[in-house]
Coordinates of C-alpha atoms in Angstrom, one line a residue:
Chain V
M1 CA 57.3 82.7 117.0
M2 CA 59.3 82.0 113.9
T3 CA 59.3 84.8 111.3
V4 CA 61.1 85.3 108.1
I5 CA 62.7 88.7 108.4
A6 CA 64.5 88.8 105.0
S7 CA 64.2 86.7 101.9
A8 CA 65.0 86.6 98.2
G9 CA 64.1 84.3 95.4
L10 CA 66.8 81.8 94.3
A11 CA 66.9 80.7 90.7
V12 CA 65.0 77.4 90.9
N13 CA 62.0 76.8 93.0
E14 CA 63.4 78.1 96.3
R15 CA 63.9 81.2 98.4
V16 CA 66.7 82.1 100.8
E17 CA 65.0 82.9 104.1
I18 CA 66.6 84.5 107.2
R19 CA 64.5 83.5 110.2
R20 CA 64.0 85.0 113.6
N21 CA 62.6 83.1 116.6
R22 CA 60.9 85.7 118.8
I23 CA 60.4 84.5 122.4
K24 CA 58.2 86.8 124.4
G25 CA 58.0 86.4 128.2
S26 CA 54.9 86.4 130.2
A27 CA 56.4 87.9 133.3
K28 CA 55.3 91.5 134.2
G29 CA 57.8 94.2 135.1
T30 CA 59.6 97.3 134.0
A31 CA 61.6 95.3 131.4
E32 CA 58.5 94.3 129.4
K33 CA 59.6 96.5 126.4
K34 CA 63.2 95.4 126.5
R35 CA 64.6 93.3 123.7
V36 CA 67.8 91.3 123.4
C37 CA 68.9 89.8 120.1
I38 CA 71.2 86.8 119.7
V39 CA 72.6 86.5 116.2
T40 CA 74.9 84.0 114.7
G41 CA 75.7 82.1 111.5
T42 CA 77.1 85.1 109.5
H43 CA 79.9 82.8 108.5
G44 CA 78.7 79.4 107.4
D45 CA 81.6 77.5 108.9
E46 CA 81.1 78.9 112.4
L47 CA 78.8 76.6 114.4
E48 CA 79.3 77.3 118.1
G49 CA 76.5 79.8 118.1
Q50 CA 74.0 77.1 117.0
Y51 CA 74.2 75.3 120.3
V52 CA 74.0 78.6 122.2
C53 CA 70.9 79.6 120.3
A54 CA 69.4 76.2 120.8
E55 CA 70.1 76.1 124.6
T56 CA 68.9 79.7 125.1
A57 CA 65.7 79.0 123.1
R58 CA 65.0 75.8 125.0
I59 CA 65.5 77.2 128.5
L60 CA 63.4 80.4 127.7
S61 CA 60.6 78.4 126.1
E62 CA 60.3 76.2 129.1
N63 CA 60.3 79.2 131.5
L64 CA 58.3 81.9 129.8
D65 CA 56.9 83.0 133.2
K66 CA 60.4 84.0 134.2
L67 CA 61.1 86.1 131.1
C68 CA 60.1 89.7 131.1
G69 CA 60.5 91.3 127.6
T70 CA 61.6 89.8 124.3
V71 CA 64.5 87.7 123.2
D72 CA 65.0 87.4 119.4
I73 CA 67.1 84.5 118.2
Y74 CA 68.6 84.6 114.6
P75 CA 70.4 81.3 114.2
A76 CA 71.6 81.7 110.6
L77 CA 72.2 85.1 109.0
N78 CA 73.8 83.2 106.1
P79 CA 71.6 80.1 105.8
L80 CA 73.0 79.1 102.4
G81 CA 76.5 79.2 103.8
M82 CA 75.5 77.2 106.9
D83 CA 73.8 74.6 104.7
S84 CA 76.9 74.1 102.5
I85 CA 79.7 74.6 105.0
T86 CA 80.7 77.7 103.1
R87 CA 82.2 80.6 105.1
G88 CA 80.9 83.3 102.8
I89 CA 77.7 83.6 100.8
P90 CA 77.8 80.8 98.3
L91 CA 78.0 81.8 94.6
F92 CA 79.1 85.3 95.4
D93 CA 82.2 84.3 97.3
L94 CA 81.4 87.2 99.5
D95 CA 82.1 87.7 103.2
M96 CA 78.7 88.6 104.6
N97 CA 80.3 90.5 107.5
R98 CA 81.8 93.0 105.1
I99 CA 78.6 94.2 103.5
F100 CA 76.8 95.8 106.4
P101 CA 74.8 98.0 106.7
G102 CA 73.7 96.9 103.2
T103 CA 71.2 98.8 101.1
A104 CA 67.6 98.1 100.3
D105 CA 68.1 98.7 96.6
G106 CA 71.4 96.9 96.3
T107 CA 72.2 93.3 95.2
M108 CA 70.5 90.4 96.9
A109 CA 73.2 90.1 99.6
E110 CA 73.1 93.9 100.3
A111 CA 69.4 93.9 100.5
L112 CA 69.4 91.0 102.9
A113 CA 72.0 92.8 105.0
A114 CA 69.8 95.9 105.1
D115 CA 66.8 93.9 106.2
I116 CA 68.8 92.3 109.0
I117 CA 70.0 95.7 110.3
K118 CA 66.4 97.0 110.2
D119 CA 65.1 94.1 112.2
I120 CA 67.7 94.2 114.9
S121 CA 68.0 98.0 115.2
G122 CA 66.4 99.3 118.4
A123 CA 67.2 96.3 120.5
D124 CA 68.6 97.0 124.0
I125 CA 71.5 94.6 123.4
C126 CA 72.6 92.5 120.5
I127 CA 75.0 89.5 120.9
D128 CA 76.8 88.6 117.7
I129 CA 78.3 85.1 118.1
H130 CA 81.2 84.0 116.0
S131 CA 83.5 81.0 116.3
S132 CA 86.8 81.8 114.7
N133 CA 87.5 79.7 111.7
I134 CA 88.8 76.2 111.1
Y135 CA 92.4 77.2 111.7
L136 CA 92.3 78.8 115.2
K137 CA 90.7 77.9 118.5
E138 CA 89.6 80.9 120.6
I139 CA 88.9 81.1 124.4
P140 CA 85.4 82.5 124.9
Q141 CA 86.0 86.3 124.5
I142 CA 84.2 89.5 123.7
R143 CA 85.8 91.7 121.1
I144 CA 85.1 95.4 121.3
N145 CA 86.2 98.3 119.1
E146 CA 88.0 100.9 121.2
I147 CA 85.5 103.5 120.0
S148 CA 82.6 101.7 121.8
A149 CA 84.6 100.3 124.8
E150 CA 83.3 102.6 127.5
E151 CA 79.7 101.8 126.7
L152 CA 80.0 98.1 126.0
V153 CA 82.6 96.8 128.6
P154 CA 80.1 96.8 131.5
Y155 CA 77.7 94.5 129.5
A156 CA 80.5 92.4 128.2
K157 CA 81.5 91.6 131.7
M158 CA 78.1 90.0 132.3
L159 CA 78.5 87.4 129.6
N160 CA 80.7 84.9 131.5
C161 CA 83.5 85.0 129.1
D162 CA 87.2 84.7 130.0
F163 CA 88.5 87.7 128.2
I164 CA 87.5 91.1 126.8
W165 CA 89.7 92.2 123.9
I166 CA 89.5 95.9 123.2
H167 CA 91.0 96.3 119.8
S168 CA 91.9 99.4 117.8
S169 CA 89.6 100.8 115.2
A170 CA 90.2 99.7 111.6
T171 CA 88.4 101.2 108.6
V172 CA 87.8 97.8 107.0
L173 CA 85.8 96.7 110.1
E174 CA 83.3 99.5 109.4
S175 CA 81.4 97.1 107.2
T176 CA 80.7 94.6 109.9
L177 CA 77.3 93.9 111.5
A178 CA 78.5 95.0 115.0
Y179 CA 80.0 98.2 113.8
S180 CA 77.0 99.1 111.8
L181 CA 74.7 98.5 114.7
N182 CA 76.9 100.2 117.3
V183 CA 77.2 103.4 115.3
T184 CA 73.5 103.6 114.9
G185 CA 72.8 103.2 118.6
T186 CA 72.2 99.5 119.1
K187 CA 74.7 98.1 121.5
T188 CA 76.3 95.1 120.0
L189 CA 78.8 92.7 121.6
V190 CA 80.9 90.4 119.4
V191 CA 81.6 87.0 120.9
E192 CA 84.4 84.8 119.5
M193 CA 84.9 81.3 120.9
G194 CA 85.8 77.8 120.0
V195 CA 86.8 76.7 116.5
G196 CA 85.1 76.5 113.1
M197 CA 83.0 73.5 112.0
R198 CA 82.7 72.3 115.6
I199 CA 80.6 72.7 118.7
T200 CA 82.6 73.0 122.0
S201 CA 79.8 72.3 124.4
E202 CA 81.5 73.6 127.5
Y203 CA 82.1 77.0 125.8
C204 CA 78.5 77.1 124.6
R205 CA 77.1 76.3 128.1
Q206 CA 79.5 79.0 129.5
L207 CA 78.2 81.6 127.2
T208 CA 74.6 80.6 127.6
A209 CA 75.0 81.1 131.4
G210 CA 76.4 84.5 130.6
I211 CA 73.4 85.4 128.4
F212 CA 71.0 84.5 131.3
N213 CA 73.1 86.6 133.6
L214 CA 72.9 89.5 131.2
L215 CA 69.1 89.1 131.0
K216 CA 68.9 89.1 134.8
N217 CA 71.0 92.3 135.0
L218 CA 68.6 93.9 132.4
G219 CA 65.7 92.9 134.6
M220 CA 64.4 90.5 132.0
W221 CA 65.0 87.1 133.8
T222 CA 63.9 86.0 137.2
G223 CA 65.0 82.4 136.9
D224 CA 68.2 80.9 138.3
T225 CA 71.6 82.0 137.1
E226 CA 75.1 80.8 137.7
E227 CA 77.8 82.9 139.2
V228 CA 79.8 84.3 136.2
R229 CA 83.5 84.6 135.9
E230 CA 85.4 87.9 136.0
P231 CA 87.0 88.4 132.6
I232 CA 90.4 89.7 132.0
V233 CA 90.1 93.0 130.1
S234 CA 92.9 93.7 127.6
G235 CA 93.0 97.4 128.5
E236 CA 96.6 98.5 128.4
R237 CA 98.0 94.9 128.1
A238 CA 99.4 94.3 124.7
V239 CA 98.3 91.4 122.5
D240 CA 101.2 89.6 120.9
F241 CA 100.8 87.6 117.7
V242 CA 102.9 84.4 117.1
N243 CA 103.2 83.7 113.4
S244 CA 104.9 80.7 112.0
G245 CA 108.4 81.5 110.6
A246 CA 108.5 78.3 108.5
D247 CA 106.2 76.0 106.5
G248 CA 105.3 72.5 107.6
I249 CA 103.0 71.0 110.3
F250 CA 102.6 72.7 113.6
V251 CA 102.5 70.4 116.7
P252 CA 101.7 72.3 119.9
C253 CA 103.0 71.4 123.3
V254 CA 100.9 73.8 125.4
E255 CA 97.3 73.9 126.4
H256 CA 94.9 76.7 125.5
W257 CA 94.4 79.5 128.0
V258 CA 97.5 78.7 130.0
D259 CA 100.0 81.1 131.5
I260 CA 103.3 81.1 129.6
K261 CA 106.6 82.8 130.2
K262 CA 108.6 84.7 127.6
G263 CA 110.8 82.2 125.8
E264 CA 108.8 79.1 126.8
H265 CA 108.1 76.4 124.2
I266 CA 104.7 76.7 122.4
G267 CA 105.3 74.0 119.8
D268 CA 107.2 72.9 116.8
V269 CA 106.9 73.3 113.0
I270 CA 108.1 70.1 111.4
D271 CA 108.8 69.1 107.8
P272 CA 106.3 66.3 107.3
A273 CA 108.5 64.5 104.8
T274 CA 111.8 64.4 106.8
G275 CA 110.7 65.0 110.4
K276 CA 113.3 67.7 110.6
L277 CA 112.5 70.6 112.9
S278 CA 111.8 73.7 110.9
E279 CA 111.0 76.0 113.7
Y280 CA 111.1 75.8 117.5
V281 CA 108.2 78.2 118.4
T282 CA 108.5 80.1 121.6
A283 CA 106.5 82.8 123.4
P284 CA 107.5 86.3 122.5
C285 CA 106.2 87.6 125.9
S286 CA 104.8 86.4 129.2
G287 CA 101.1 86.1 129.4
K288 CA 98.1 83.9 128.6
I289 CA 97.5 82.1 125.3
F290 CA 93.9 82.9 124.2
T291 CA 94.2 81.9 120.6
L292 CA 95.9 78.6 119.6
R293 CA 96.3 77.1 116.2
E294 CA 94.0 74.1 115.6
Y295 CA 94.7 73.3 111.9
P296 CA 98.2 71.8 111.7
I297 CA 99.5 72.8 108.2
V298 CA 101.2 76.1 108.2
Y299 CA 102.9 78.5 105.7
G300 CA 105.3 81.1 106.7
G301 CA 103.1 83.7 108.4
S302 CA 100.3 81.4 109.5
L303 CA 99.0 82.5 112.9
I304 CA 100.0 80.0 115.6
A305 CA 98.9 81.8 118.8
R306 CA 97.8 85.1 120.3
I307 CA 99.1 85.9 123.8
L308 CA 97.6 88.5 126.1
G309 CA 100.9 89.9 127.3
G310 CA 102.0 92.4 129.8
D311 CA 102.1 89.9 132.6
D312 CA 105.7 89.2 133.3
N313 CA 104.9 87.5 136.6
A314 CA 102.8 84.9 134.8
Chain B
M1 CA 113.6 92.4 79.2
R2 CA 114.7 91.5 82.6
K3 CA 112.8 88.8 84.5
T4 CA 113.0 89.1 88.3
V5 CA 111.3 87.4 91.2
I6 CA 109.6 90.2 93.2
Y7 CA 108.7 88.0 96.2
S8 CA 108.7 84.3 97.0
I9 CA 107.2 82.2 99.7
Q10 CA 107.7 78.6 100.7
S11 CA 105.0 76.0 100.7
P12 CA 105.1 72.7 102.6
Y13 CA 103.9 70.7 99.6
R14 CA 104.8 72.7 96.5
K15 CA 107.7 74.5 95.0
P16 CA 108.0 78.1 96.2
L17 CA 105.5 80.6 94.9
E18 CA 107.6 83.1 93.0
I19 CA 105.9 86.3 92.0
T20 CA 107.7 87.3 88.8
G21 CA 108.0 90.7 87.2
F22 CA 109.1 91.5 83.7
R23 CA 111.0 94.8 83.4
F24 CA 111.5 96.8 80.3
G25 CA 113.8 99.8 80.0
Q26 CA 116.0 101.2 82.7
G27 CA 115.9 104.3 84.9
E28 CA 113.1 106.1 86.7
K29 CA 110.3 103.7 87.8
A30 CA 107.6 104.9 85.4
L31 CA 104.8 102.3 85.2
C32 CA 103.9 99.1 86.9
V33 CA 101.1 96.8 85.8
V34 CA 99.7 94.1 88.1
G35 CA 97.6 91.3 86.7
A36 CA 95.9 88.4 88.4
M37 CA 95.9 88.5 92.2
R38 CA 93.0 86.0 92.4
G39 CA 93.0 82.5 91.0
N40 CA 90.1 83.1 88.6
E41 CA 91.6 86.2 87.0
V42 CA 92.6 84.5 83.8
Q43 CA 91.8 87.4 81.5
Q44 CA 93.8 89.8 83.7
M45 CA 96.8 87.5 83.4
Y46 CA 96.2 87.1 79.7
V47 CA 96.2 90.9 79.2
C48 CA 99.5 91.2 81.0
A49 CA 101.0 88.3 79.0
Q50 CA 100.0 90.0 75.8
L51 CA 101.5 93.3 77.1
V52 CA 104.8 91.5 77.9
N53 CA 104.8 90.1 74.4
R54 CA 104.2 93.5 72.8
L55 CA 106.8 95.3 75.0
K56 CA 109.4 92.6 74.1
E57 CA 108.8 93.4 70.4
L58 CA 109.0 97.2 71.1
E59 CA 112.2 96.7 73.1
R60 CA 113.7 94.8 70.2
E61 CA 112.8 97.7 67.9
G62 CA 114.4 100.2 70.3
C63 CA 111.0 101.9 71.1
I64 CA 111.2 102.0 74.9
A65 CA 112.1 105.5 75.9
E66 CA 115.4 106.0 77.7
G67 CA 115.5 106.7 81.4
N68 CA 112.2 104.9 82.2
E69 CA 111.3 101.4 83.5
I70 CA 108.1 99.6 82.9
M71 CA 107.3 96.5 84.9
I72 CA 104.6 93.9 84.3
I73 CA 103.6 91.3 86.9
P74 CA 101.1 89.0 85.0
C75 CA 100.2 86.7 87.9
V76 CA 100.6 87.0 91.6
N77 CA 98.5 84.1 92.9
Y78 CA 99.2 81.3 90.4
Y79 CA 99.0 78.8 93.3
S80 CA 95.3 79.3 93.4
M81 CA 94.9 79.5 89.6
N82 CA 96.5 76.1 89.3
I83 CA 94.0 74.5 91.5
G84 CA 90.9 76.4 90.3
K85 CA 90.5 78.4 93.5
R86 CA 89.7 82.1 93.6
F87 CA 91.4 83.1 96.9
W88 CA 94.5 81.9 98.8
T89 CA 94.9 78.2 98.7
M90 CA 95.3 77.6 102.4
D91 CA 93.0 80.0 104.2
N92 CA 90.8 81.4 101.4
T93 CA 91.9 85.0 102.2
D94 CA 92.0 87.6 99.4
I95 CA 95.4 89.1 98.7
N96 CA 93.7 92.2 97.4
R97 CA 92.3 92.8 100.9
M98 CA 95.7 92.7 102.6
F99 CA 97.5 95.8 101.5
P100 CA 99.7 97.5 102.4
G101 CA 100.7 94.1 103.9
Y102 CA 102.7 93.2 106.9
D103 CA 106.0 91.3 106.8
L104 CA 105.5 89.7 110.2
G105 CA 101.8 89.0 109.7
E106 CA 99.8 86.2 108.2
T107 CA 100.7 84.5 104.9
T108 CA 98.6 86.7 102.6
Q109 CA 99.7 89.8 104.5
R110 CA 103.3 88.8 103.9
I111 CA 102.6 88.2 100.2
A112 CA 100.9 91.6 100.0
D113 CA 103.9 93.2 101.8
G114 CA 106.4 91.5 99.6
L115 CA 104.6 92.5 96.4
F116 CA 103.9 96.0 97.6
K117 CA 107.6 96.6 98.5
G118 CA 108.5 95.5 95.0
I119 CA 106.0 97.8 93.2
Q120 CA 106.4 100.9 95.2
G121 CA 108.0 104.1 93.8
Y122 CA 106.4 103.8 90.4
K123 CA 105.0 107.0 89.1
Y124 CA 101.9 105.2 87.6
G125 CA 100.3 102.0 88.5
V126 CA 97.6 100.0 86.7
Q127 CA 95.8 97.0 88.2
L128 CA 93.9 94.7 85.9
A129 CA 90.9 94.3 88.2
S130 CA 87.9 92.1 88.3
F131 CA 84.4 92.3 89.7
Y132 CA 82.7 89.9 92.1
Q133 CA 79.5 90.4 90.0
Q134 CA 79.4 88.0 87.1
G135 CA 78.7 89.6 83.8
D136 CA 79.9 91.5 80.8
F137 CA 81.2 95.0 81.2
L138 CA 82.3 97.6 78.6
P139 CA 86.1 98.0 79.1
H140 CA 86.7 101.0 81.3
V141 CA 89.2 102.5 83.6
K142 CA 88.4 103.4 87.2
L143 CA 90.0 105.7 89.7
M144 CA 89.4 105.4 93.4
E145 CA 89.1 108.9 94.7
T146 CA 91.8 109.6 97.2
G147 CA 92.8 113.0 96.2
F148 CA 96.3 111.8 95.1
T149 CA 95.6 111.1 91.4
D150 CA 94.5 113.5 88.7
H151 CA 91.3 112.4 87.0
T152 CA 92.5 113.7 83.6
D153 CA 95.2 111.1 83.5
M154 CA 92.5 108.5 82.8
L155 CA 91.9 110.2 79.5
D156 CA 95.2 108.9 78.2
F157 CA 94.0 105.3 78.1
G158 CA 91.6 106.3 75.3
L159 CA 88.9 104.0 76.5
P160 CA 85.3 105.1 76.0
Y161 CA 84.5 105.4 79.7
A162 CA 86.3 106.3 82.9
F163 CA 84.7 106.2 86.4
V164 CA 85.6 107.9 89.6
R165 CA 84.6 105.9 92.7
E166 CA 84.5 107.1 96.3
P167 CA 86.3 104.5 98.4
R168 CA 84.2 102.4 100.8
P169 CA 85.6 101.0 104.1
Y170 CA 86.5 97.6 102.5
D171 CA 88.4 99.4 99.7
T172 CA 91.1 100.7 102.2
T173 CA 93.0 97.4 102.1
T174 CA 93.1 97.1 98.3
L175 CA 96.2 97.5 96.2
N176 CA 94.8 100.5 94.3
Y177 CA 93.9 102.5 97.4
N178 CA 97.3 101.8 99.1
W179 CA 99.3 102.4 95.9
Q180 CA 97.8 105.9 95.8
I181 CA 98.4 106.6 99.5
W182 CA 102.1 105.7 99.0
G183 CA 102.4 108.1 96.1
T184 CA 101.7 106.1 92.9
K185 CA 99.0 107.4 90.6
A186 CA 97.0 104.2 90.4
F187 CA 94.2 103.1 88.1
S188 CA 92.1 100.0 87.8
L189 CA 91.4 98.7 84.3
Y190 CA 88.5 96.4 83.7
T191 CA 87.8 94.3 80.6
N192 CA 84.6 92.2 80.1
A193 CA 85.9 88.9 81.3
T194 CA 87.5 87.2 84.3
D195 CA 87.4 83.4 84.4
D196 CA 87.8 83.0 80.6
F197 CA 89.9 85.1 78.3
D198 CA 88.2 87.3 75.7
E199 CA 90.6 88.1 72.9
R200 CA 88.8 91.2 71.7
S201 CA 88.5 93.0 75.0
A202 CA 92.1 91.9 75.9
R203 CA 93.3 93.6 72.8
V204 CA 91.4 96.7 73.8
A205 CA 93.1 96.7 77.3
V206 CA 96.6 96.1 75.9
D207 CA 96.1 98.9 73.4
A208 CA 94.8 101.2 76.2
I209 CA 97.9 100.6 78.4
L210 CA 100.2 101.0 75.4
R211 CA 98.4 104.2 74.5
F212 CA 98.8 105.5 78.0
C213 CA 102.6 104.7 77.7
V214 CA 102.8 106.6 74.5
K215 CA 101.0 109.6 76.0
K216 CA 103.3 109.6 79.0
G217 CA 106.4 109.4 76.8
L218 CA 107.4 105.9 77.9
I219 CA 107.3 104.2 74.5
R220 CA 107.3 105.2 70.9
T221 CA 104.8 103.3 68.7
K222 CA 101.9 104.0 66.4
L223 CA 98.5 103.2 67.7
T224 CA 95.0 104.3 66.9
G225 CA 94.0 107.4 68.9
G226 CA 91.4 105.6 70.9
Y227 CA 88.2 107.2 72.2
V228 CA 87.6 110.6 73.6
T229 CA 87.0 109.3 77.1
E230 CA 83.9 110.4 79.0
I231 CA 84.5 110.5 82.8
I232 CA 81.3 109.2 84.4
D233 CA 80.2 109.8 87.9
E234 CA 78.9 106.5 89.3
E235 CA 75.6 108.2 90.0
R236 CA 74.9 108.3 86.3
L237 CA 74.9 104.5 86.3
V238 CA 71.3 103.2 86.6
Q239 CA 71.1 99.7 88.1
I240 CA 68.3 97.4 87.0
H241 CA 67.4 94.7 89.4
S242 CA 65.4 91.5 88.8
S243 CA 62.1 91.5 90.4
C244 CA 61.9 87.7 90.6
A245 CA 64.2 84.7 90.2
G246 CA 64.5 82.4 87.3
I247 CA 66.2 82.0 83.9
C248 CA 67.2 85.3 82.4
R249 CA 66.8 85.7 78.6
S250 CA 68.6 88.9 77.7
R251 CA 67.5 90.9 74.6
V252 CA 70.3 93.4 74.7
R253 CA 74.1 93.4 74.8
T254 CA 76.7 95.6 76.4
G255 CA 77.3 98.6 74.2
D256 CA 73.8 98.7 72.9
E257 CA 72.1 102.1 72.9
I258 CA 68.6 101.8 74.3
R259 CA 65.5 104.0 74.8
S260 CA 63.3 104.3 77.8
G261 CA 60.7 101.5 77.6
D262 CA 62.9 99.1 75.5
L263 CA 62.7 95.4 76.5
L264 CA 65.9 94.4 78.3
C265 CA 65.1 90.8 79.2
E266 CA 62.6 88.2 80.0
I267 CA 62.6 86.1 83.2
I268 CA 61.5 82.5 82.5
D269 CA 60.0 80.2 85.1
P270 CA 62.8 77.5 85.3
L271 CA 60.3 74.6 85.8
E272 CA 57.3 75.6 83.7
G273 CA 58.8 77.8 81.0
D274 CA 56.4 80.7 81.3
I275 CA 57.6 84.2 81.0
I276 CA 57.1 85.5 84.6
S277 CA 58.6 88.9 84.2
K278 CA 59.7 91.4 81.5
I279 CA 62.2 94.0 82.4
Y280 CA 62.2 97.3 80.5
S281 CA 64.7 100.1 80.6
P282 CA 63.5 103.1 82.7
V283 CA 66.0 105.5 80.9
N284 CA 67.7 106.3 77.6
G285 CA 71.2 105.1 77.7
I286 CA 74.1 102.7 76.9
V287 CA 74.2 99.2 78.3
F288 CA 77.4 99.2 80.4
F289 CA 76.9 95.9 82.3
R290 CA 74.9 92.9 81.5
Y291 CA 74.5 89.9 83.9
N292 CA 75.6 86.9 81.8
R293 CA 74.7 83.8 83.8
P294 CA 71.6 81.9 82.8
L295 CA 70.2 81.5 86.4
E296 CA 69.5 84.7 88.3
F297 CA 68.2 85.5 91.8
E298 CA 65.6 88.0 92.9
K299 CA 67.3 91.4 93.3
S300 CA 70.2 90.4 91.1
V301 CA 71.7 93.4 89.3
L302 CA 70.9 92.5 85.7
Y303 CA 72.0 95.6 83.9
K304 CA 73.8 98.9 84.6
I305 CA 73.0 101.6 82.1
I306 CA 74.9 104.8 81.6
K307 CA 72.1 107.4 81.4
I308 CA 72.3 109.8 78.5

């Protein structure tokens, strides 16, 4: 059932509406009161979650007898951004994932954020799907703040992702949806995968399979599931960042999610006018490339890759 | 005056971005003023430019106190200003969310790092700041409460109002917050414009900074005494939201003194022209902020009133 869970009037003849598709199963069992939320579209240029939502909704709707409990799908937390290929909230130039938990008596954006938190709160699990930005391609991964790691890693392992990145706590991230929900007791997993403005169908199908595996583990799904992959957990392994040392165009010579040895060639930064090599980019450590630059133009400092290091035998 | 490049970064398609500082006097690093960090902060750049102009004159007249240095950086992000963009040209990140910066990090982290290294060590710091809310504000000075800066220093600007604000999580990566953490007594100064320049409020801001300099013994010049500043707790600001969307026809201006029950604005149906809502003040006070765009959304903050 489609419900508008938050809305506000726009200036001329229109309202912004944040919608939730509630899918209630007809199967009986101990999980009847359980609820899983799938949210995406916080950033209007991140589209991978659209296909995950669509596939999950389609499969569930065709198999309600195999679903015990409720799955709530929120395909667009930032519908105006989605509609206009705008990462933030149009007009405000505001990153929606920096205004949570919001406040009911705040501005339009803050009030919408508060309504979103209110609606999701109390779910057994919330999966918050992001897809990087237009610059970087990410291997399907779960990102977990270290303060929630112990509680969330077991659930993250069910989601059929390749990698779980436990990152350190940063004050600025306290304004995110995931942080706001986790600190108030709603377990929330942040998925990052693919690249902005695109749908990478194999990643979407991979995560969808993971969602059904999670539902099965929660006792909410009796249908078929695929065997899920065992993710690498960052744990003690360091994540190394490779930033461009020069400006120009970056041309990679490695594939995404491959093993690489320290000193091996990742790609070149080239001066587009002369063809002259500006930087021969190499791996600072041995490991696996889980982030790789997609957008070719770089400044000094532009992120080229992230490598899960600490694997000198790779 | 000495003109120096604080930090520079190469672009693949443009001449290098050179963040330029204008230094007056020599000796102890006394005051640094930073203007536009976003591409739409025209007023903030204009205030700094006028300040540079006044300080050049004062320097010619020998009115800069010996043993002190004042530095003004009118515009950090002119790359974005020149193409009509608010945030960084390439990746749309906000330099004022990247402090203290990181010299091996992403581009805007490197810019923040380069700028921050160039402006550290000053006793006082003033950032010409802007709001994301569109509207007119009464000029004021704001202090982010970190425990490192004395509230009473704000009185030396001689502006009518000063605010103390508790930092929120997203504030911890701003220049103002990090300046204070690194030992500079930092203030944010707001005028009533951003995208356009407003001559009158720019003059108020320039005079306020010069007055601060006089009070701190950094320059010698004659200025009006300014206002007896009232330090306002943010809780005294009453926000008035719109109950519905439409065209906003305001009946008051910033600075107006109003009584409880006074009409603030009418909301007009944008297609049929009917008055669909009238908004009245719930308190006695001074209009501190007024939304100034014709179209407004439901729940927009239309006014902020200092309760009296």
